[in-house]
Coordinates of C-alpha atoms (C1' of nucleotides) in Angstrom, one line a residue:
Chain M
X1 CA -36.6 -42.8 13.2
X2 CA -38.1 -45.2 15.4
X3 CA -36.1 -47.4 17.6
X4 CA -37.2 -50.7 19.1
X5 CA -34.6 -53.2 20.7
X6 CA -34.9 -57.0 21.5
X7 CA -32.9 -58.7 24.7
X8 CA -31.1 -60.7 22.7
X9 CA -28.2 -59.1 21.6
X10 CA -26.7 -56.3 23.1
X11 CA -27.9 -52.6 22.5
X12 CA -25.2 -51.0 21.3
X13 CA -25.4 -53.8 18.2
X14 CA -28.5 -53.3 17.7
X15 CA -28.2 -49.4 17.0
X16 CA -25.5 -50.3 14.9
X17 CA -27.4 -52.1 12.8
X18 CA -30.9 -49.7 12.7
X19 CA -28.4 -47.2 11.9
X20 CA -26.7 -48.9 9.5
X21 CA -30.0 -50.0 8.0
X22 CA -30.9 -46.3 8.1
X23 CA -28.2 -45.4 5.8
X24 CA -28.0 -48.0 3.6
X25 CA -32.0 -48.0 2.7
X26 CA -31.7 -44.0 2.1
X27 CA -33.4 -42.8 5.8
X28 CA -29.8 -41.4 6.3
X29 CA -28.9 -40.0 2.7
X30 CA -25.1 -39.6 2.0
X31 CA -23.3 -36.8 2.8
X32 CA -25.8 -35.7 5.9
X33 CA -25.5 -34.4 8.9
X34 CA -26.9 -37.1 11.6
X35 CA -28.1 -35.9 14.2
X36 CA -25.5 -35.5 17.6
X37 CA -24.6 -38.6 19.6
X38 CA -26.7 -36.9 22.5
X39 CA -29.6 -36.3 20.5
X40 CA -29.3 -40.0 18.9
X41 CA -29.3 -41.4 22.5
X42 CA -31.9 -39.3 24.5
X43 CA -34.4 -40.4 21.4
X44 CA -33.8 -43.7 21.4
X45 CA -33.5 -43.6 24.6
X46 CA -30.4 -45.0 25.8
X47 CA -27.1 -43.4 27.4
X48 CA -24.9 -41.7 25.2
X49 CA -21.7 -43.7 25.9
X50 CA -23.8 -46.7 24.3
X51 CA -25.1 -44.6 21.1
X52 CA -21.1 -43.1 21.2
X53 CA -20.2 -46.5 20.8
X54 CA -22.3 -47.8 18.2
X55 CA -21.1 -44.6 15.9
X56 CA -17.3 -45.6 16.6
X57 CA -18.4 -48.6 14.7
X58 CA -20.0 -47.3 12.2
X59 CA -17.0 -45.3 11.9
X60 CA -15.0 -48.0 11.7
X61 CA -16.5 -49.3 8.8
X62 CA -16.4 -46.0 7.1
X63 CA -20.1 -45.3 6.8
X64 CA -19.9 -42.5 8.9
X65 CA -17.5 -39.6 9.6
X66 CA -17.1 -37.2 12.1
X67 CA -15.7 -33.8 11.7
X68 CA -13.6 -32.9 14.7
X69 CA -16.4 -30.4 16.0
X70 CA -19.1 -29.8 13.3
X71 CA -20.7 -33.3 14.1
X72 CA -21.1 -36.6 12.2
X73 CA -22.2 -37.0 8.7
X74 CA -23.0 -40.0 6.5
X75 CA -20.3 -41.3 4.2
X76 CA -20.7 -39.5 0.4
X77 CA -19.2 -42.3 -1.1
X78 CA -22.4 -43.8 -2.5
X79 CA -20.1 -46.9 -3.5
X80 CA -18.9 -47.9 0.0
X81 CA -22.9 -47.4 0.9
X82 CA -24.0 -50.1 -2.1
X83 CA -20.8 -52.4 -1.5
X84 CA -22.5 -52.4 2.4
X85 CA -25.8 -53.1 1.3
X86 CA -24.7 -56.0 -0.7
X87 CA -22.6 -57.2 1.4
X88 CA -25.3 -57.5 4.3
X89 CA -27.5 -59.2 1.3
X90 CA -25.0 -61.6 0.7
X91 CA -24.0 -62.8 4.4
X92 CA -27.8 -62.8 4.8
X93 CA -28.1 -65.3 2.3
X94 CA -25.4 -67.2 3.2
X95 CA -26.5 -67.9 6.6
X96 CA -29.8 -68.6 5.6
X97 CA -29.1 -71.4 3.0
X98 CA -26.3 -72.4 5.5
X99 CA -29.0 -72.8 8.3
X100 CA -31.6 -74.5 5.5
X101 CA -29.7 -77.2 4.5
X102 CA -28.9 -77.8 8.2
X103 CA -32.3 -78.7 8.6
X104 CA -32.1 -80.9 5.1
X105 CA -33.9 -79.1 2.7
X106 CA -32.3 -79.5 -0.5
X107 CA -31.5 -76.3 -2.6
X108 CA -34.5 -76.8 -4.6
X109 CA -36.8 -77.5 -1.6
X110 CA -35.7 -74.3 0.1
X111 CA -36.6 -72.0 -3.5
X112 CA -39.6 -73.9 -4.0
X113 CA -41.0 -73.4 -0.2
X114 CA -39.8 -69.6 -0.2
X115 CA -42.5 -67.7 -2.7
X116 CA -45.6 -69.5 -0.3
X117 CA -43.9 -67.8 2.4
X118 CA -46.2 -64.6 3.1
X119 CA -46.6 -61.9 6.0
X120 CA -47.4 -63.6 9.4
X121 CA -45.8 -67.1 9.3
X122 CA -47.3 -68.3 12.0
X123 CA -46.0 -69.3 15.5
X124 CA -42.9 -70.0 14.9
X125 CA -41.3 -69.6 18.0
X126 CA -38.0 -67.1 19.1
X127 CA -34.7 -67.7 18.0
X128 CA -34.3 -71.0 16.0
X129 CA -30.6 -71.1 17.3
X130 CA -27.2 -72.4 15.7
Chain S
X1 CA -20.7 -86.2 15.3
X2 CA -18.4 -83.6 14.6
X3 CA -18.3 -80.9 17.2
X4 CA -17.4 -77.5 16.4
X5 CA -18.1 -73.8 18.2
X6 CA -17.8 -70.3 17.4
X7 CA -17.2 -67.8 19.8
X8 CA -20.1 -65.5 19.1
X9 CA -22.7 -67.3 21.0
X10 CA -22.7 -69.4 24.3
X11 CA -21.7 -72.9 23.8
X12 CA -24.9 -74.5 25.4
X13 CA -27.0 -72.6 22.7
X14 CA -24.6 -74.0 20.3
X15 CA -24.8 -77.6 21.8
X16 CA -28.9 -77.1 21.6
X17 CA -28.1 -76.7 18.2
X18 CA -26.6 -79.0 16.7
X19 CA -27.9 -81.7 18.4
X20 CA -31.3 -80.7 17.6
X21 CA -30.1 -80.6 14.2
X22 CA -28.8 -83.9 14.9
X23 CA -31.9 -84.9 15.5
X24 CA -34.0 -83.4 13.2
X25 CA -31.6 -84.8 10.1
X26 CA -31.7 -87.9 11.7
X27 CA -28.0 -88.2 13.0
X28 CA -29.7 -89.4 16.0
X29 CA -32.9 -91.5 15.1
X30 CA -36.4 -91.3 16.7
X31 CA -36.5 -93.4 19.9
X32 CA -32.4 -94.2 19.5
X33 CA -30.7 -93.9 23.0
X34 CA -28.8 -90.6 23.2
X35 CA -24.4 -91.3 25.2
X36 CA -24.6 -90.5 28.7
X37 CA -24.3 -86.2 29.4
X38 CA -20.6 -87.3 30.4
X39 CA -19.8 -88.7 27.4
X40 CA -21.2 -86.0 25.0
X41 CA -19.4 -83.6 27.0
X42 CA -15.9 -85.0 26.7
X43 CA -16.9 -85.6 22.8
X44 CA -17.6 -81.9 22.5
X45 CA -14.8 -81.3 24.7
X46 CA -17.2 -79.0 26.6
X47 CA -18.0 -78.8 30.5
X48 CA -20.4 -81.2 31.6
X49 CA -22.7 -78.8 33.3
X50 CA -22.9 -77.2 29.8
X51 CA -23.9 -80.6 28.3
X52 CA -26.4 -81.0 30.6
X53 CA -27.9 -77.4 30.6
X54 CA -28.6 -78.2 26.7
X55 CA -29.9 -81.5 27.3
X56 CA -32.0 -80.0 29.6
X57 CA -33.4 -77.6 26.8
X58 CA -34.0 -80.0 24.8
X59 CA -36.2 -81.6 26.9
X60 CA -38.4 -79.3 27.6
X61 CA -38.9 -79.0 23.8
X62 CA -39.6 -82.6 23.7
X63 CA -37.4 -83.9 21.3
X64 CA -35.7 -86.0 24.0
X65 CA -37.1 -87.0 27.7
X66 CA -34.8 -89.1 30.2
X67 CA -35.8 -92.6 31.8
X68 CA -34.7 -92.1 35.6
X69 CA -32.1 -95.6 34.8
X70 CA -31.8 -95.9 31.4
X71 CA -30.9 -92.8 29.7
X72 CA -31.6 -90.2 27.6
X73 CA -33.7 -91.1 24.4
X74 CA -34.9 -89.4 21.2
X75 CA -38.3 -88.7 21.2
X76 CA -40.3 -91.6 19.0
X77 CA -42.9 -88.9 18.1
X78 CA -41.9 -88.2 14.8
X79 CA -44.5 -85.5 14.0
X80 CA -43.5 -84.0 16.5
X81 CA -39.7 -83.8 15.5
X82 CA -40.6 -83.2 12.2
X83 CA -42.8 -79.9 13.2
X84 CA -39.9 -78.9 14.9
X85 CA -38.1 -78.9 11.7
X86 CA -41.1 -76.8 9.7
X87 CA -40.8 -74.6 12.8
X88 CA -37.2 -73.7 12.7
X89 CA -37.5 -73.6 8.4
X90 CA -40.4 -71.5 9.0
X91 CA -38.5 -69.3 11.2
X92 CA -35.6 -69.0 9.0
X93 CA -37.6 -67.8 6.4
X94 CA -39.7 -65.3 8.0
X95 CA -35.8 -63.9 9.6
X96 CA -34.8 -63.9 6.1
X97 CA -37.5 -62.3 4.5
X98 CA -37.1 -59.7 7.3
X99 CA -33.8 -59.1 7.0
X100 CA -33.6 -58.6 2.8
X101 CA -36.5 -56.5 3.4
X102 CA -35.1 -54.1 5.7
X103 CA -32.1 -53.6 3.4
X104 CA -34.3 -52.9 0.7
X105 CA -34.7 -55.8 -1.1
X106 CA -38.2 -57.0 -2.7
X107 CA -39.9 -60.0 -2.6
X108 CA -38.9 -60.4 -5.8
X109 CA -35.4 -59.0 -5.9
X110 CA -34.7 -61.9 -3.0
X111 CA -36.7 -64.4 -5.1
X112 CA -34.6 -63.8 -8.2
X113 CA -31.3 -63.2 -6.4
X114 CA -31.2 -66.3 -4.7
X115 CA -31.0 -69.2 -6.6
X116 CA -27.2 -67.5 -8.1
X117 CA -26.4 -68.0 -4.8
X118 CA -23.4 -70.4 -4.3
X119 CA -20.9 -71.3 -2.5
X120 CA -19.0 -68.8 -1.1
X121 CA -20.8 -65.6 -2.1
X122 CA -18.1 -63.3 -1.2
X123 CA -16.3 -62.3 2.0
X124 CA -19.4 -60.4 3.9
X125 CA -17.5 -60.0 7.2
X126 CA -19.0 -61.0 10.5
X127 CA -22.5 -60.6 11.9
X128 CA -24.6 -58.9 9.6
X129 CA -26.5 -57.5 12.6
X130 CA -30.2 -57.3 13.6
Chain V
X1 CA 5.0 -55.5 32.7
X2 CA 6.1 -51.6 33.8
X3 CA 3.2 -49.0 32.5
X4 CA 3.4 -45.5 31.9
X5 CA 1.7 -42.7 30.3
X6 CA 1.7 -39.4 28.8
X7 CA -1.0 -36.7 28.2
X8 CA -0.7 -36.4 24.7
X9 CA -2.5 -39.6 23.4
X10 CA -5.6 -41.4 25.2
X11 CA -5.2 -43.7 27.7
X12 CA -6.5 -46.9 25.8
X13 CA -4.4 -46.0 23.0
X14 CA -1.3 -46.0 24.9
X15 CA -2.6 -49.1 26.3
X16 CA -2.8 -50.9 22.7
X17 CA 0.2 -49.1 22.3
X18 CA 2.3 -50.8 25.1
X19 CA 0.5 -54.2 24.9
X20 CA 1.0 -54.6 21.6
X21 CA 4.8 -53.7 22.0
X22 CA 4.7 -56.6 24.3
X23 CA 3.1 -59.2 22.3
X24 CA 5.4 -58.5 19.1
X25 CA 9.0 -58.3 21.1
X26 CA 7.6 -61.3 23.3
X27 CA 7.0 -60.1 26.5
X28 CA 3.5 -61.8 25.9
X29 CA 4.1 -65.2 24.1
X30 CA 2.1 -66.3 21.5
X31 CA -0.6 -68.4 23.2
X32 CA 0.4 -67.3 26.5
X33 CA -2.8 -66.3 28.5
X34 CA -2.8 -62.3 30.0
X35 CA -3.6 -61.6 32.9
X36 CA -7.3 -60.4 33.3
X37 CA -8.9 -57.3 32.2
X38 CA -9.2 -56.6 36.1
X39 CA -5.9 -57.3 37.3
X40 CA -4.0 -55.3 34.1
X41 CA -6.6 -52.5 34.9
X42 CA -5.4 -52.6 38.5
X43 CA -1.9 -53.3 37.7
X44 CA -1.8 -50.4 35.0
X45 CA -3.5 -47.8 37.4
X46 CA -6.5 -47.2 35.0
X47 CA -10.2 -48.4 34.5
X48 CA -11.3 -51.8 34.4
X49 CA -13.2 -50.2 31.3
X50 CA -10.6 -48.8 29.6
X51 CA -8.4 -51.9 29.8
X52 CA -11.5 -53.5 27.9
X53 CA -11.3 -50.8 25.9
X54 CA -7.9 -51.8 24.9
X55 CA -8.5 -55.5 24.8
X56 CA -10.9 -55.2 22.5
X57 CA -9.4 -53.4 19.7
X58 CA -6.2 -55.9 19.9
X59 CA -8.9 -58.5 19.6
X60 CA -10.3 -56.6 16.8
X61 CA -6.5 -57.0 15.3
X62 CA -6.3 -60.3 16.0
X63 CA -3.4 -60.1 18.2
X64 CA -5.1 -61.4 21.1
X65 CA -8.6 -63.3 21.3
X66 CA -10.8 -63.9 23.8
X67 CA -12.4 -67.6 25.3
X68 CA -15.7 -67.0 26.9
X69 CA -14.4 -67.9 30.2
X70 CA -11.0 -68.7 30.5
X71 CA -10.0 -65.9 29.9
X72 CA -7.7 -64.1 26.7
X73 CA -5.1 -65.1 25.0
X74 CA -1.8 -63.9 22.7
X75 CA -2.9 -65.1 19.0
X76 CA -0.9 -68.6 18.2
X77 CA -0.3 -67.1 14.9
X78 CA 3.3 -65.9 15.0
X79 CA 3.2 -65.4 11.6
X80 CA 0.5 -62.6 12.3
X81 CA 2.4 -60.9 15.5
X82 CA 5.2 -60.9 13.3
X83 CA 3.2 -59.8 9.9
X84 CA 2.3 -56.3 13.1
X85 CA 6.1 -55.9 13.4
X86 CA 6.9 -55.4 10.4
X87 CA 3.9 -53.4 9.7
X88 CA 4.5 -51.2 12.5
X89 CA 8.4 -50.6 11.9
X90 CA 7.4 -50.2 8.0
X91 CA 4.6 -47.0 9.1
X92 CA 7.6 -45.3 11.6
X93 CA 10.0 -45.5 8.9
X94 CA 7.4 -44.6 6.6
X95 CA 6.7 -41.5 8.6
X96 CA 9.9 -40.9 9.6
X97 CA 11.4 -40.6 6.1
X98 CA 8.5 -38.3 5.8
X99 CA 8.5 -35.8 8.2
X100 CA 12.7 -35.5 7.9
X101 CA 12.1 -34.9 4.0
X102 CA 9.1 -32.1 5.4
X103 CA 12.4 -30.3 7.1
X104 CA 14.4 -30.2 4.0
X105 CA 16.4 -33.3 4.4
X106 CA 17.4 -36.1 1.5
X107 CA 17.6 -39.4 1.9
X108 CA 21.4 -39.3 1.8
X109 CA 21.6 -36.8 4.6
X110 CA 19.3 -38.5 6.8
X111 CA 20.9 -41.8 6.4
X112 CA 24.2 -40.2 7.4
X113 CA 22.8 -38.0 10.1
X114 CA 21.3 -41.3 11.7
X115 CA 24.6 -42.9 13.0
X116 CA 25.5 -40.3 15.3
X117 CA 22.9 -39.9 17.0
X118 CA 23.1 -41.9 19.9
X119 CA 21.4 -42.4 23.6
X120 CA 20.0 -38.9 25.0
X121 CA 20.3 -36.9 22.1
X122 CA 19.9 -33.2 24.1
X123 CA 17.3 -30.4 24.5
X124 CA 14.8 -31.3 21.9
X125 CA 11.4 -30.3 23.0
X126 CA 8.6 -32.4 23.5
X127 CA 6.1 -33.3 20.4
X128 CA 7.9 -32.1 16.9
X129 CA 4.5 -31.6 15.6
X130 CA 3.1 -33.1 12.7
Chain B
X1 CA 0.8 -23.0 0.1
X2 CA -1.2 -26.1 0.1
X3 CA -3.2 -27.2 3.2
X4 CA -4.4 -30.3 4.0
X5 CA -5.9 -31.9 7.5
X6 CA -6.3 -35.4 8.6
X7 CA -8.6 -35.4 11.4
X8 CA -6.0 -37.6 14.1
X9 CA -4.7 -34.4 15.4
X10 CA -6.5 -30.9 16.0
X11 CA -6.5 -28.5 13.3
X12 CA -4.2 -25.7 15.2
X13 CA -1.7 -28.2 15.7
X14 CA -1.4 -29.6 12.2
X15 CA -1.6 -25.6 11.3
X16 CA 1.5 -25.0 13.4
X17 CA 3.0 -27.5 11.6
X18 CA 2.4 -27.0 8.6
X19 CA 3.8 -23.1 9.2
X20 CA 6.8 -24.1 10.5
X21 CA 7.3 -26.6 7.9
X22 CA 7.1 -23.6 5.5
X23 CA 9.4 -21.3 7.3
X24 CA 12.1 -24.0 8.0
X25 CA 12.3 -25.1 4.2
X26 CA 12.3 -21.6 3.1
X27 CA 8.7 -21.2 1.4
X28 CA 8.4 -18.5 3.6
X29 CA 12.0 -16.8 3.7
X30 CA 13.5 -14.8 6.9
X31 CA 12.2 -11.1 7.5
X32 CA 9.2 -11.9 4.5
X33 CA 5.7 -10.4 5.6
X34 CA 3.3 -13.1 6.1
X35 CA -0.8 -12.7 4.3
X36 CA -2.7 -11.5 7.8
X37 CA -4.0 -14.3 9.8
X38 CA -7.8 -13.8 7.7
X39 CA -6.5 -14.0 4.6
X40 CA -4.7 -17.3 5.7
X41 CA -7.8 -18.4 7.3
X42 CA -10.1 -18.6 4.5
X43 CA -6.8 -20.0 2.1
X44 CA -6.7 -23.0 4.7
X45 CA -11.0 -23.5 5.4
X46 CA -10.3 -22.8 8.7
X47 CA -11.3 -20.4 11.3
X48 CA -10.0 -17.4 11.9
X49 CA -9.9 -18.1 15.3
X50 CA -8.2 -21.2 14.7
X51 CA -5.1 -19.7 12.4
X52 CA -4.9 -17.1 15.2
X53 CA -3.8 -19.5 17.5
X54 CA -1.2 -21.2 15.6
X55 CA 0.2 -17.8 14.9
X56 CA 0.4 -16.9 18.8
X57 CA 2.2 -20.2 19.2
X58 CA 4.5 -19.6 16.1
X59 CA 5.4 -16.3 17.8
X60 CA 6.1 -18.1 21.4
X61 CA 8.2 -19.9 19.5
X62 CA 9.7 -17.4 18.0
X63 CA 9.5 -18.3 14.7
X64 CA 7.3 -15.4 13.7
X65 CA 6.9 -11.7 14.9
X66 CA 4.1 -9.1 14.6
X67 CA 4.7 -5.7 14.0
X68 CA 1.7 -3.9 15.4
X69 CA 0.8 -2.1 12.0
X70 CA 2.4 -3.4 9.6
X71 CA 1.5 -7.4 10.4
X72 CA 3.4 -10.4 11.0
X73 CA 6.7 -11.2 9.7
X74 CA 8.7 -14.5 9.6
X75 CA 12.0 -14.1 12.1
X76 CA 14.8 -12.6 10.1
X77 CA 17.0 -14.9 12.4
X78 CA 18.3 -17.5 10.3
X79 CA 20.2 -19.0 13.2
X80 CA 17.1 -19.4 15.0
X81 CA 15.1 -21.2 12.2
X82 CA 18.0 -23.4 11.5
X83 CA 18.5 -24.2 14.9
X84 CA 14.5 -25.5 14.7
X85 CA 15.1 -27.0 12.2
X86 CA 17.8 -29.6 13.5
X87 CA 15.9 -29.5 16.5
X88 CA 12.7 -31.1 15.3
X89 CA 15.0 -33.4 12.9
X90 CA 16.8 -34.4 16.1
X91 CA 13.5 -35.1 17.6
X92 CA 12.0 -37.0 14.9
X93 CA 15.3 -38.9 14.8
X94 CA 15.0 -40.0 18.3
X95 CA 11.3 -40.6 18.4
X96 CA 12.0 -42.8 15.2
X97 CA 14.9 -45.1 17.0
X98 CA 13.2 -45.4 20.5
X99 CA 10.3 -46.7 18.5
X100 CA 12.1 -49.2 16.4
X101 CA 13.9 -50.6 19.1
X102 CA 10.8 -50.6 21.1
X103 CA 9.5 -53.2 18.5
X104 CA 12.7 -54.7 18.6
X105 CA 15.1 -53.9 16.4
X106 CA 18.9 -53.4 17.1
X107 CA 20.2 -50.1 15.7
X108 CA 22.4 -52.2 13.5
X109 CA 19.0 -53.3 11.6
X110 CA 17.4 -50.2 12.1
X111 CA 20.3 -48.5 9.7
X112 CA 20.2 -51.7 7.0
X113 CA 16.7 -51.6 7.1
X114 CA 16.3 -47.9 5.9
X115 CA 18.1 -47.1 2.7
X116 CA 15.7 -49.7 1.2
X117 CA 12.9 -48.2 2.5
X118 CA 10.9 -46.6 -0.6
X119 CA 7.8 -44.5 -1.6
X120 CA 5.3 -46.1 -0.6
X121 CA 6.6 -49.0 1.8
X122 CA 3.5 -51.0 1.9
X123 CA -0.2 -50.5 3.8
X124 CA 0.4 -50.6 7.1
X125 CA -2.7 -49.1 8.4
X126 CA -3.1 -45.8 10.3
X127 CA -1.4 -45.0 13.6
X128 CA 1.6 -47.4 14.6
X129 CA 0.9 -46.5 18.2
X130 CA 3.1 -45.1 20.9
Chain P
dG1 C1' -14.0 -65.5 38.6
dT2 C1' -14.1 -64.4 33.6
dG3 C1' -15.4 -61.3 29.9
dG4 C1' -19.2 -58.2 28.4
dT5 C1' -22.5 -54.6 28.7
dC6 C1' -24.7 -50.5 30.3
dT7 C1' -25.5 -46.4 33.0
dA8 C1' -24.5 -42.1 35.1
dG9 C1' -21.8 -38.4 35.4
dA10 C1' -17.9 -35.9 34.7
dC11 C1' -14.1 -33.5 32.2
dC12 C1' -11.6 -32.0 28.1
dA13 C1' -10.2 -30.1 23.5
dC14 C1' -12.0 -27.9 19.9
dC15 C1' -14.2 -24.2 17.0
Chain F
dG1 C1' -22.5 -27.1 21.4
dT2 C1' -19.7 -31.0 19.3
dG3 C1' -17.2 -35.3 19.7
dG4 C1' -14.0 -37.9 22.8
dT5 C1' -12.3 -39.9 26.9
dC6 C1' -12.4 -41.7 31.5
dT7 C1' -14.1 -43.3 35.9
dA8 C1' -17.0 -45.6 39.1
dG9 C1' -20.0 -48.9 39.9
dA10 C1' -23.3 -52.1 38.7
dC11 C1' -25.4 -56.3 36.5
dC12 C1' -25.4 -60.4 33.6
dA13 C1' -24.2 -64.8 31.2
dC14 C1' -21.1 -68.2 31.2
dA15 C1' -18.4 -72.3 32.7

DNA sequence: GTGGTCTAGACCACC
DNA sequence: GTGGTCTAGACCACA
């Protein structure tokens, strides 16, 4: 697993969501073992408390358990892992057709600019805000 | 204008944003004088000093520039505010590509998944996450 | 606001425990603004960070949110805190009923056995068990 | 014997439990021998280890006795079980009112509220705190 | 000054 | 060794 983190948003969130991206595109099957909290930290290279925190979360949502002292495994309900996925999807798209028509592009503007769009956009430039 | 702010991100980003958007969907017209920082600020029933910090952004983007007695106007350049707008669509797009990407989605998938997307697509909770 | 604890739960959990007993019987208004993270923490004899700790989960529940700077607040929603009340009495009885019928009492015994008992009811020894 | 574990509490605890539950409702009578602590190990999934210390704390209690060769027997002392068993009643019993009127309800309530109470009360989610 | 985040380091219960 | 909790202390963005 490689991890790489950006200064805008905090850490811990951002392990949250590698991990969570982890599991939900198969890296972390269902039903696995993950690797320990101190392990998880030390490689991506952050204090424990912060990784420790980012799993609580995850637990939260129920994609992960942890057995009391056996260690923490990915959720086997393949279900819950899907609904995620789709979920994510859908707020995705929601905030990008939200943000679109912001800027005025019309519903049919925003589907016919999207297939031209290929690797390497360009310069656009950081976060394009609220 | 209507004025409205979540609590996930600082208000003087979210006052950068919406007034850019403001300008860039022409709520506030190329070259049109912009109300005074004070009055914006009691509008958005926000601090001054926030007010001003965005206005201050803005700027420096160059979608508005200050005459010493006279005000803050809109930039007449309108290539320029309309590259803005290709820049922050741009941007949107490349995010979103990103982001469907990372959960597993093709090019395709996002292509044909899209356009069923309407209002209200379900109850995704919260950030979706980096 | 008088705070005390006991070993057999975490810290932050007791705190939930006792704030949230505040908000819902009113010793926190709705709307009212707490204290500060710093000042409970001091107040309560425990860590700045596990205060947050605490805080955050009510937040989570909704019972108390926070305003970037000013500071956090009881929920307005009374229909909420009250919506916790009766959840909360709902899961003791709910457990209640449930551990009594574990020891081999009915309904109709417990429901006579529960009027006599009254204040300081003798020698029973710490934590029943589950 | 059925065994289950939720994983708020440790394993020996909700063990000792569980035991006691069984000797006070008579699934394990007075004087009867009980399967050795391995045998009840691998009929719960737990460790061996972990059964033996339940066991050592059944016996403090008194609840259970080992005869060196011949293995552990449940107390022949009915008085003794009986008078655990109104103990932990009275216990839960207290517990149960403290809390209620912690969240403000006069006993009065408390007693109308119960006989309506019903399998399944509603969702209130996970630990009502302490 | 407020909430929020992060680190470092420690201790504990459990198995 | 595992997860979990707690403390102490620091730094930051925000208004």
């Amino acid at each position: 697993m490689k991890w790489y983190f950006s200064n805008d948003a905090p850490i811990y969130a951002q392990l949250i969501g590698q991990i969570r991206r982890g599991i939900v595109s198969g890296v972390f099957p269902p039903g696995e073992r993950l690797p320990s909290v101190r392990e998880l930290a030390t490689e991506a290279g952050v204090n424990p408390n912060t990784m420790q925190r980012a799993m609580a979360e995850l637990e939260r949502d129920g994609l992960v358990y942890s057995q009391r002292t056996a260690g923490r495994f990915v959720t086997e309900d393949r279900g819950r892992i899907d609904d995620f996925r789709r979920r994510l999807a859908a707020e995705h798209v929601r905030r990008f057709l939200e943000d679109m028509e912001q800027l005025g592009f019309s519903r049919g503007e925003i589907l016919s600019l999207l297939p031209q769009a290929t690797r390497k956009e360009g310069d656009a430039h950081g976060d394009p805000g609220m």
